[in-house]
Amino acid sequence: MAVQFEVAFSRTVIGAGVIAGGPYFCAQGSVYAATTTCSCTNEFFSCRVRPRGTRVPDLITLTDWFAASQSIDPTSALASHRVWMLSGTLDSVVPQAVMNDLLTYYRHYIDANRITYRRNLMAEHAMPTDSYGNTCATLGSPYINNCNDDAAGELLNWIYGPLAARNTGTLSGRFIAFDQSEFIALPTWHGMADTGYLYVPASCESGGCRLHVAFHGCQQNQDSIGTLFIRHAGYNAWADTNRMLVLYPQTLATFANPNSCWDWWAYDDTRYAQKNGRQMAAVKRMVDRLAGATIALICRRGRCT
């Protein structure tokens, strides 16, 4: 979803941090491709991931066509982005061949000196941290692994840096739970939860801060693991000392999406990878809302902590 949002709204964002993700529009609207070619998650068919298996030239052609039709921002805006990528050597869900294709995709639009790609960490499919989670080689909930590696810090420093050192003590700020139905009608009908979260450092209460959007992975939403991703993925400690809001939009499991993934294969919307896709537009409205509103106004009743 980070890649998808970045490419579609390339004039709004300045880059992306991608952990275990594939190229833009990788699934091309097919759950079969999503679970056999872009990842190894199909229970009934064998994994078909292989080098160059996502057919990057086709994805580039489709990206350019979307841009020409103005359903995504012009691809020329990608040239100024900074991208940080990580693929664990033990990742059995999104093997490195998929992320190698993502690098090829990015290199079509972005110079090599603006891309960092780490592919030597012995990690399974998870968010790597240096202080919380399962052992690095573990595959399982909450898909946060203590690998003695601060992935959140590295990607934030690459995109925005150099940053001030993170807060190693008690966070200064607060978490706000907000009503996602302000941004998408009937969110639970479209794979999004009623409630999303925002971390607000004390220094950001009066506004004037940068915004980082942290998309959780499959089975990392609030209904699946509570607030573990929100509190332990590693972003908040860096945001606390660098005047940065962190937005944590939330998905919800549906019949077509039992693992609470973001829509990257059209389980809810055929326009899922374009600016007017339901989930895409909802998150963009959240970003726009934060860009021009007093933070307290989006607090969900009784849920500001």
mmCIF file of C-alpha atoms in Angstrom:
data_model
loop_
_atom_site.group_PDB
_atom_site.id
_atom_site.type_symbol
_atom_site.label_atom_id
_atom_site.label_comp_id
_atom_site.label_asym_id
_atom_site.label_seq_id
_atom_site.Cartn_x
_atom_site.Cartn_y
_atom_site.Cartn_z
ATOM 1 C CA MET A 1 0.000 0.000 0.000
ATOM 2 C CA ALA A 2 2.922 2.372 0.642
ATOM 3 C CA VAL A 3 4.136 1.913 -2.938
ATOM 4 C CA GLN A 4 0.607 2.213 -4.283
ATOM 5 C CA PHE A 5 -0.112 5.444 -2.385
ATOM 6 C CA GLU A 6 3.276 6.922 -3.258
ATOM 7 C CA VAL A 7 2.924 6.350 -6.995
ATOM 8 C CA ALA A 8 -0.694 7.489 -7.210
ATOM 9 C CA PHE A 9 -0.116 10.639 -5.129
ATOM 10 C CA SER A 10 3.476 11.332 -6.126
ATOM 11 C CA ARG A 11 2.945 15.100 -6.063
ATOM 12 C CA THR A 12 1.791 14.940 -2.424
ATOM 13 C CA VAL A 13 4.381 12.642 -0.828
ATOM 14 C CA ILE A 14 8.174 12.883 -0.934
ATOM 15 C CA GLY A 15 9.116 9.215 -0.773
ATOM 16 C CA ALA A 16 8.396 5.821 0.738
ATOM 17 C CA GLY A 17 9.795 3.205 3.063
ATOM 18 C CA VAL A 18 8.948 -0.268 1.771
ATOM 19 C CA ILE A 19 9.367 -3.442 3.808
ATOM 20 C CA ALA A 20 8.431 -6.645 1.969
ATOM 21 C CA GLY A 21 6.389 -5.109 -0.836
ATOM 22 C CA GLY A 22 6.038 -5.521 -4.578
ATOM 23 C CA PRO A 23 5.884 -3.143 -7.542
ATOM 24 C CA TYR A 24 2.972 -0.813 -8.161
ATOM 25 C CA PHE A 25 -0.104 -2.597 -9.562
ATOM 26 C CA CYS A 26 1.684 -5.934 -9.198
ATOM 27 C CA ALA A 27 -1.526 -7.959 -8.872
ATOM 28 C CA GLN A 28 -3.303 -6.179 -11.742
ATOM 29 C CA GLY A 29 -6.641 -6.833 -10.062
ATOM 30 C CA SER A 30 -6.128 -10.592 -9.673
ATOM 31 C CA VAL A 31 -6.150 -12.321 -6.291
ATOM 32 C CA TYR A 32 -4.408 -15.268 -7.965
ATOM 33 C CA ALA A 33 -1.521 -13.050 -9.088
ATOM 34 C CA ALA A 34 -1.463 -11.316 -5.706
ATOM 35 C CA THR A 35 -1.064 -14.606 -3.843
ATOM 36 C CA THR A 36 1.175 -16.560 -6.238
ATOM 37 C CA THR A 37 3.242 -14.053 -8.234
ATOM 38 C CA CYS A 38 3.473 -11.017 -5.924
ATOM 39 C CA SER A 39 3.594 -13.093 -2.736
ATOM 40 C CA CYS A 40 3.468 -16.712 -1.595
ATOM 41 C CA THR A 41 0.170 -16.755 0.292
ATOM 42 C CA ASN A 42 -2.186 -18.977 -1.707
ATOM 43 C CA GLU A 43 -3.361 -22.047 0.203
ATOM 44 C CA PHE A 44 -4.408 -23.961 -2.910
ATOM 45 C CA PHE A 45 -1.870 -23.072 -5.614
ATOM 46 C CA SER A 46 1.909 -23.252 -5.490
ATOM 47 C CA CYS A 47 4.013 -20.130 -5.306
ATOM 48 C CA ARG A 48 5.096 -18.809 -8.718
ATOM 49 C CA VAL A 49 7.499 -16.101 -7.497
ATOM 50 C CA ARG A 50 10.615 -16.026 -9.659
ATOM 51 C CA PRO A 51 13.109 -13.436 -10.918
ATOM 52 C CA ARG A 52 11.335 -10.846 -13.113
ATOM 53 C CA GLY A 53 8.088 -12.736 -12.488
ATOM 54 C CA THR A 54 5.995 -9.613 -11.905
ATOM 55 C CA ARG A 55 6.640 -8.444 -15.494
ATOM 56 C CA VAL A 56 7.866 -4.968 -14.596
ATOM 57 C CA PRO A 57 7.802 -3.646 -18.215
ATOM 58 C CA ASP A 58 4.043 -4.301 -18.275
ATOM 59 C CA LEU A 59 3.597 -2.570 -14.918
ATOM 60 C CA ILE A 60 5.515 0.470 -16.162
ATOM 61 C CA THR A 61 3.310 0.624 -19.262
ATOM 62 C CA LEU A 62 0.196 0.481 -17.086
ATOM 63 C CA THR A 63 1.577 3.119 -14.721
ATOM 64 C CA ASP A 64 2.271 5.453 -17.624
ATOM 65 C CA TRP A 65 -1.212 4.826 -19.002
ATOM 66 C CA PHE A 66 -2.813 5.671 -15.643
ATOM 67 C CA ALA A 67 -0.739 8.847 -15.480
ATOM 68 C CA ALA A 68 -1.696 9.829 -19.037
ATOM 69 C CA SER A 69 -5.363 9.370 -18.125
ATOM 70 C CA GLN A 70 -4.782 11.473 -14.967
ATOM 71 C CA SER A 71 -6.044 8.738 -12.671
ATOM 72 C CA ILE A 72 -2.683 8.987 -10.863
ATOM 73 C CA ASP A 73 -0.255 11.900 -10.594
ATOM 74 C CA PRO A 74 2.354 12.445 -13.344
ATOM 75 C CA THR A 75 5.201 9.954 -13.056
ATOM 76 C CA SER A 76 7.691 12.815 -13.441
ATOM 77 C CA ALA A 77 6.978 13.717 -9.806
ATOM 78 C CA LEU A 78 8.594 10.450 -8.691
ATOM 79 C CA ALA A 79 12.048 11.677 -9.734
ATOM 80 C CA SER A 80 12.429 13.787 -6.582
ATOM 81 C CA HIS A 81 11.389 11.000 -4.185
ATOM 82 C CA ARG A 82 13.644 9.200 -1.748
ATOM 83 C CA VAL A 83 12.910 5.470 -1.321
ATOM 84 C CA TRP A 84 14.123 3.051 1.347
ATOM 85 C CA MET A 85 13.571 -0.688 0.816
ATOM 86 C CA LEU A 86 14.188 -3.762 2.960
ATOM 87 C CA SER A 87 13.782 -7.435 2.090
ATOM 88 C CA GLY A 88 14.692 -10.069 4.665
ATOM 89 C CA THR A 89 16.752 -12.989 3.384
ATOM 90 C CA LEU A 90 14.384 -15.377 5.188
ATOM 91 C CA ASP A 91 11.145 -13.807 3.955
ATOM 92 C CA SER A 92 8.916 -16.672 2.850
ATOM 93 C CA VAL A 93 5.836 -14.518 2.199
ATOM 94 C CA VAL A 94 7.282 -11.837 -0.102
ATOM 95 C CA PRO A 95 10.554 -13.383 -1.321
ATOM 96 C CA GLN A 96 13.406 -11.140 -2.440
ATOM 97 C CA ALA A 97 12.688 -11.752 -6.126
ATOM 98 C CA VAL A 98 9.536 -9.637 -5.721
ATOM 99 C CA MET A 99 11.415 -6.755 -4.115
ATOM 100 C CA ASN A 100 14.156 -7.014 -6.718
ATOM 101 C CA ASP A 101 11.413 -6.352 -9.269
ATOM 102 C CA LEU A 102 10.309 -3.356 -7.193
ATOM 103 C CA LEU A 103 13.845 -1.979 -7.446
ATOM 104 C CA THR A 104 13.718 -2.392 -11.232
ATOM 105 C CA TYR A 105 10.374 -0.598 -11.280
ATOM 106 C CA TYR A 106 11.632 2.308 -9.180
ATOM 107 C CA ARG A 107 14.826 2.650 -11.216
ATOM 108 C CA HIS A 108 12.717 3.438 -14.282
ATOM 109 C CA TYR A 109 11.536 6.629 -12.572
ATOM 110 C CA ILE A 110 14.083 7.446 -9.836
ATOM 111 C CA ASP A 111 17.879 7.788 -9.902
ATOM 112 C CA ALA A 112 19.836 5.100 -8.049
ATOM 113 C CA ASN A 113 21.346 7.594 -5.595
ATOM 114 C CA ARG A 114 17.866 8.306 -4.215
ATOM 115 C CA ILE A 115 17.131 4.639 -3.440
ATOM 116 C CA THR A 116 18.478 2.491 -0.609
ATOM 117 C CA TYR A 117 17.828 -1.250 -0.800
ATOM 118 C CA ARG A 118 18.795 -3.502 2.116
ATOM 119 C CA ARG A 119 18.667 -7.222 1.372
ATOM 120 C CA ASN A 120 21.138 -8.771 3.824
ATOM 121 C CA LEU A 121 19.115 -8.883 7.043
ATOM 122 C CA MET A 122 18.318 -12.453 8.128
ATOM 123 C CA ALA A 123 14.676 -11.686 8.844
ATOM 124 C CA GLU A 124 11.380 -13.379 8.131
ATOM 125 C CA HIS A 125 8.295 -11.513 6.942
ATOM 126 C CA ALA A 126 7.894 -8.869 9.644
ATOM 127 C CA MET A 127 8.577 -5.293 10.721
ATOM 128 C CA PRO A 128 12.177 -5.375 12.057
ATOM 129 C CA THR A 129 12.898 -3.481 15.270
ATOM 130 C CA ASP A 130 15.803 -3.304 17.701
ATOM 131 C CA SER A 131 13.723 -3.568 20.871
ATOM 132 C CA TYR A 132 10.431 -5.438 20.448
ATOM 133 C CA GLY A 133 8.858 -8.541 18.977
ATOM 134 C CA ASN A 134 9.530 -12.140 18.054
ATOM 135 C CA THR A 135 12.943 -13.476 17.162
ATOM 136 C CA CYS A 136 14.133 -12.283 13.779
ATOM 137 C CA ALA A 137 13.604 -15.619 12.025
ATOM 138 C CA THR A 138 10.031 -16.058 13.314
ATOM 139 C CA LEU A 139 7.018 -15.974 11.005
ATOM 140 C CA GLY A 140 3.943 -15.168 13.008
ATOM 141 C CA SER A 141 1.781 -12.614 14.765
ATOM 142 C CA PRO A 142 2.222 -9.722 15.407
ATOM 143 C CA TYR A 143 4.694 -9.767 12.483
ATOM 144 C CA ILE A 144 7.029 -7.473 14.417
ATOM 145 C CA ASN A 145 10.469 -9.014 14.988
ATOM 146 C CA ASN A 146 13.314 -7.970 17.252
ATOM 147 C CA CYS A 147 16.207 -8.144 14.792
ATOM 148 C CA ASN A 148 18.473 -5.658 16.602
ATOM 149 C CA ASP A 149 17.711 -3.456 13.616
ATOM 150 C CA ASP A 150 15.758 -0.198 13.692
ATOM 151 C CA ALA A 151 14.019 -0.301 10.308
ATOM 152 C CA ALA A 152 11.651 2.569 11.141
ATOM 153 C CA GLY A 153 14.556 4.805 12.120
ATOM 154 C CA GLU A 154 16.559 3.949 9.026
ATOM 155 C CA LEU A 155 13.719 4.625 6.618
ATOM 156 C CA LEU A 156 12.710 7.875 8.335
ATOM 157 C CA ASN A 157 16.296 9.131 8.296
ATOM 158 C CA TRP A 158 16.626 8.257 4.613
ATOM 159 C CA ILE A 159 13.378 9.941 3.584
ATOM 160 C CA TYR A 160 13.473 13.013 5.842
ATOM 161 C CA GLY A 161 16.921 13.030 7.467
ATOM 162 C CA PRO A 162 19.267 13.567 8.944
ATOM 163 C CA LEU A 163 17.037 13.507 12.006
ATOM 164 C CA ALA A 164 17.636 14.238 15.671
ATOM 165 C CA ALA A 165 18.184 11.183 17.854
ATOM 166 C CA ARG A 166 15.013 9.363 18.841
ATOM 167 C CA ASN A 167 13.419 9.596 22.260
ATOM 168 C CA THR A 168 14.682 6.658 24.318
ATOM 169 C CA GLY A 169 12.448 7.410 27.304
ATOM 170 C CA THR A 170 8.754 8.041 27.809
ATOM 171 C CA LEU A 171 7.020 9.516 24.795
ATOM 172 C CA SER A 172 5.996 13.149 25.122
ATOM 173 C CA GLY A 173 2.888 12.939 23.000
ATOM 174 C CA ARG A 174 -0.482 11.270 22.840
ATOM 175 C CA PHE A 175 -2.382 8.829 20.657
ATOM 176 C CA ILE A 176 -5.652 9.973 19.143
ATOM 177 C CA ALA A 177 -8.256 7.483 17.998
ATOM 178 C CA PHE A 178 -10.382 9.048 15.263
ATOM 179 C CA ASP A 179 -13.463 8.175 13.278
ATOM 180 C CA GLN A 180 -12.492 6.919 9.817
ATOM 181 C CA SER A 181 -16.062 7.307 8.575
ATOM 182 C CA GLU A 182 -15.303 11.022 8.181
ATOM 183 C CA PHE A 183 -13.085 9.981 5.271
ATOM 184 C CA ILE A 184 -14.956 7.036 3.751
ATOM 185 C CA ALA A 185 -18.672 6.301 4.013
ATOM 186 C CA LEU A 186 -19.467 2.970 5.661
ATOM 187 C CA PRO A 187 -15.794 2.052 6.164
ATOM 188 C CA THR A 188 -16.485 -1.503 7.321
ATOM 189 C CA TRP A 189 -18.185 -2.217 3.991
ATOM 190 C CA HIS A 190 -14.919 -1.377 2.234
ATOM 191 C CA GLY A 191 -12.275 -3.116 4.311
ATOM 192 C CA MET A 192 -11.529 -0.213 6.643
ATOM 193 C CA ALA A 193 -12.120 -0.063 10.389
ATOM 194 C CA ASP A 194 -14.314 2.476 12.113
ATOM 195 C CA THR A 195 -11.300 3.810 14.017
ATOM 196 C CA GLY A 196 -7.843 4.969 12.924
ATOM 197 C CA TYR A 197 -4.977 6.319 15.042
ATOM 198 C CA LEU A 198 -2.673 9.310 15.069
ATOM 199 C CA TYR A 199 0.443 9.888 17.175
ATOM 200 C CA VAL A 200 0.896 13.549 18.115
ATOM 201 C CA PRO A 201 4.182 14.619 19.786
ATOM 202 C CA ALA A 202 3.810 17.366 22.371
ATOM 203 C CA SER A 203 5.705 19.733 20.075
ATOM 204 C CA CYS A 204 3.079 19.230 17.363
ATOM 205 C CA GLU A 205 0.002 20.212 19.362
ATOM 206 C CA SER A 206 0.092 23.703 17.840
ATOM 207 C CA GLY A 207 0.674 22.416 14.287
ATOM 208 C CA GLY A 208 3.513 22.981 11.852
ATOM 209 C CA CYS A 209 4.780 19.387 11.814
ATOM 210 C CA ARG A 210 5.573 16.926 9.063
ATOM 211 C CA LEU A 211 3.320 13.906 8.537
ATOM 212 C CA HIS A 212 4.362 10.304 8.039
ATOM 213 C CA VAL A 213 1.742 7.712 7.041
ATOM 214 C CA ALA A 214 2.501 4.251 8.445
ATOM 215 C CA PHE A 215 0.542 1.522 6.630
ATOM 216 C CA HIS A 216 0.379 -1.668 8.674
ATOM 217 C CA GLY A 217 0.753 -5.031 6.987
ATOM 218 C CA CYS A 218 -1.754 -7.861 6.674
ATOM 219 C CA GLN A 219 -2.927 -9.136 10.086
ATOM 220 C CA GLN A 220 -1.382 -6.084 11.788
ATOM 221 C CA ASN A 221 -4.530 -4.005 12.144
ATOM 222 C CA GLN A 222 -6.044 -3.095 15.494
ATOM 223 C CA ASP A 223 -8.631 -5.896 15.407
ATOM 224 C CA SER A 224 -5.876 -8.480 14.837
ATOM 225 C CA ILE A 225 -3.135 -7.357 17.261
ATOM 226 C CA GLY A 226 -4.546 -4.418 19.173
ATOM 227 C CA THR A 227 -2.231 -1.399 19.179
ATOM 228 C CA LEU A 228 1.016 -3.380 18.995
ATOM 229 C CA PHE A 229 1.946 -2.071 15.536
ATOM 230 C CA ILE A 230 0.888 1.451 16.452
ATOM 231 C CA ARG A 231 2.992 1.462 19.622
ATOM 232 C CA HIS A 232 5.918 -0.816 18.760
ATOM 233 C CA ALA A 233 6.754 -0.522 15.032
ATOM 234 C CA GLY A 234 9.352 2.107 15.964
ATOM 235 C CA TYR A 235 8.053 5.297 14.360
ATOM 236 C CA ASN A 236 6.823 7.217 17.406
ATOM 237 C CA ALA A 237 10.163 7.601 19.206
ATOM 238 C CA TRP A 238 11.653 9.271 16.118
ATOM 239 C CA ALA A 239 8.563 11.379 15.514
ATOM 240 C CA ASP A 240 8.702 12.590 19.111
ATOM 241 C CA THR A 241 12.019 14.413 18.665
ATOM 242 C CA ASN A 242 11.580 15.492 15.051
ATOM 243 C CA ARG A 243 8.226 17.297 14.996
ATOM 244 C CA MET A 244 6.468 14.594 13.030
ATOM 245 C CA LEU A 245 2.906 13.293 13.200
ATOM 246 C CA VAL A 246 2.431 9.583 12.488
ATOM 247 C CA LEU A 247 -0.865 8.529 10.923
ATOM 248 C CA TYR A 248 -1.921 4.895 11.364
ATOM 249 C CA PRO A 249 -4.983 4.240 9.175
ATOM 250 C CA GLN A 250 -6.636 0.902 9.886
ATOM 251 C CA THR A 251 -8.145 -1.914 7.841
ATOM 252 C CA LEU A 252 -10.767 -4.484 8.811
ATOM 253 C CA ALA A 253 -11.211 -8.117 7.807
ATOM 254 C CA THR A 254 -13.925 -8.884 5.271
ATOM 255 C CA PHE A 255 -15.133 -12.079 3.587
ATOM 256 C CA ALA A 256 -12.987 -11.291 0.535
ATOM 257 C CA ASN A 257 -10.059 -10.119 2.678
ATOM 258 C CA PRO A 258 -9.914 -12.278 5.826
ATOM 259 C CA ASN A 259 -6.338 -11.211 6.680
ATOM 260 C CA SER A 260 -7.158 -7.491 6.909
ATOM 261 C CA CYS A 261 -4.765 -6.466 4.128
ATOM 262 C CA TRP A 262 -4.983 -3.155 2.340
ATOM 263 C CA ASP A 263 -6.682 -3.384 -1.041
ATOM 264 C CA TRP A 264 -3.909 -4.083 -3.535
ATOM 265 C CA TRP A 265 -5.730 -6.627 -5.709
ATOM 266 C CA ALA A 266 -9.296 -5.244 -6.052
ATOM 267 C CA TYR A 267 -11.049 -7.126 -3.272
ATOM 268 C CA ASP A 268 -13.220 -4.027 -2.782
ATOM 269 C CA ASP A 269 -12.639 -1.686 -5.700
ATOM 270 C CA THR A 270 -11.418 -2.118 -9.278
ATOM 271 C CA ARG A 271 -9.871 1.375 -9.034
ATOM 272 C CA TYR A 272 -7.903 0.322 -5.965
ATOM 273 C CA ALA A 273 -4.507 1.553 -7.239
ATOM 274 C CA GLN A 274 -5.747 4.895 -8.549
ATOM 275 C CA LYS A 275 -6.397 8.206 -6.816
ATOM 276 C CA ASN A 276 -10.150 7.673 -6.766
ATOM 277 C CA GLY A 277 -9.938 4.175 -5.293
ATOM 278 C CA ARG A 278 -12.013 4.088 -2.106
ATOM 279 C CA GLN A 279 -9.219 3.286 0.353
ATOM 280 C CA MET A 280 -6.699 5.451 -1.493
ATOM 281 C CA ALA A 281 -9.003 8.458 -1.504
ATOM 282 C CA ALA A 282 -9.866 7.906 2.160
ATOM 283 C CA VAL A 283 -6.232 8.057 3.271
ATOM 284 C CA LYS A 284 -5.613 11.072 1.044
ATOM 285 C CA ARG A 285 -8.530 12.831 2.759
ATOM 286 C CA MET A 286 -6.916 12.052 6.116
ATOM 287 C CA VAL A 287 -3.663 13.588 4.892
ATOM 288 C CA ASP A 288 -5.472 16.665 3.594
ATOM 289 C CA ARG A 289 -7.461 16.962 6.827
ATOM 290 C CA LEU A 290 -4.275 16.993 8.898
ATOM 291 C CA ALA A 291 -2.690 19.533 6.582
ATOM 292 C CA GLY A 292 -5.340 22.112 7.337
ATOM 293 C CA ALA A 293 -7.108 21.409 10.614
ATOM 294 C CA THR A 294 -6.659 21.701 14.366
ATOM 295 C CA ILE A 295 -5.627 18.246 15.565
ATOM 296 C CA ALA A 296 -8.138 18.121 18.419
ATOM 297 C CA LEU A 297 -11.053 18.326 15.991
ATOM 298 C CA ILE A 298 -10.574 14.768 14.708
ATOM 299 C CA CYS A 299 -10.557 13.199 18.157
ATOM 300 C CA ARG A 300 -13.086 10.399 18.499
ATOM 301 C CA ARG A 301 -15.342 10.914 21.502
ATOM 302 C CA GLY A 302 -13.731 9.491 24.614
ATOM 303 C CA ARG A 303 -10.722 8.132 22.711
ATOM 304 C CA CYS A 304 -8.041 10.835 23.116
ATOM 305 C CA THR A 305 -5.234 9.472 25.312
#
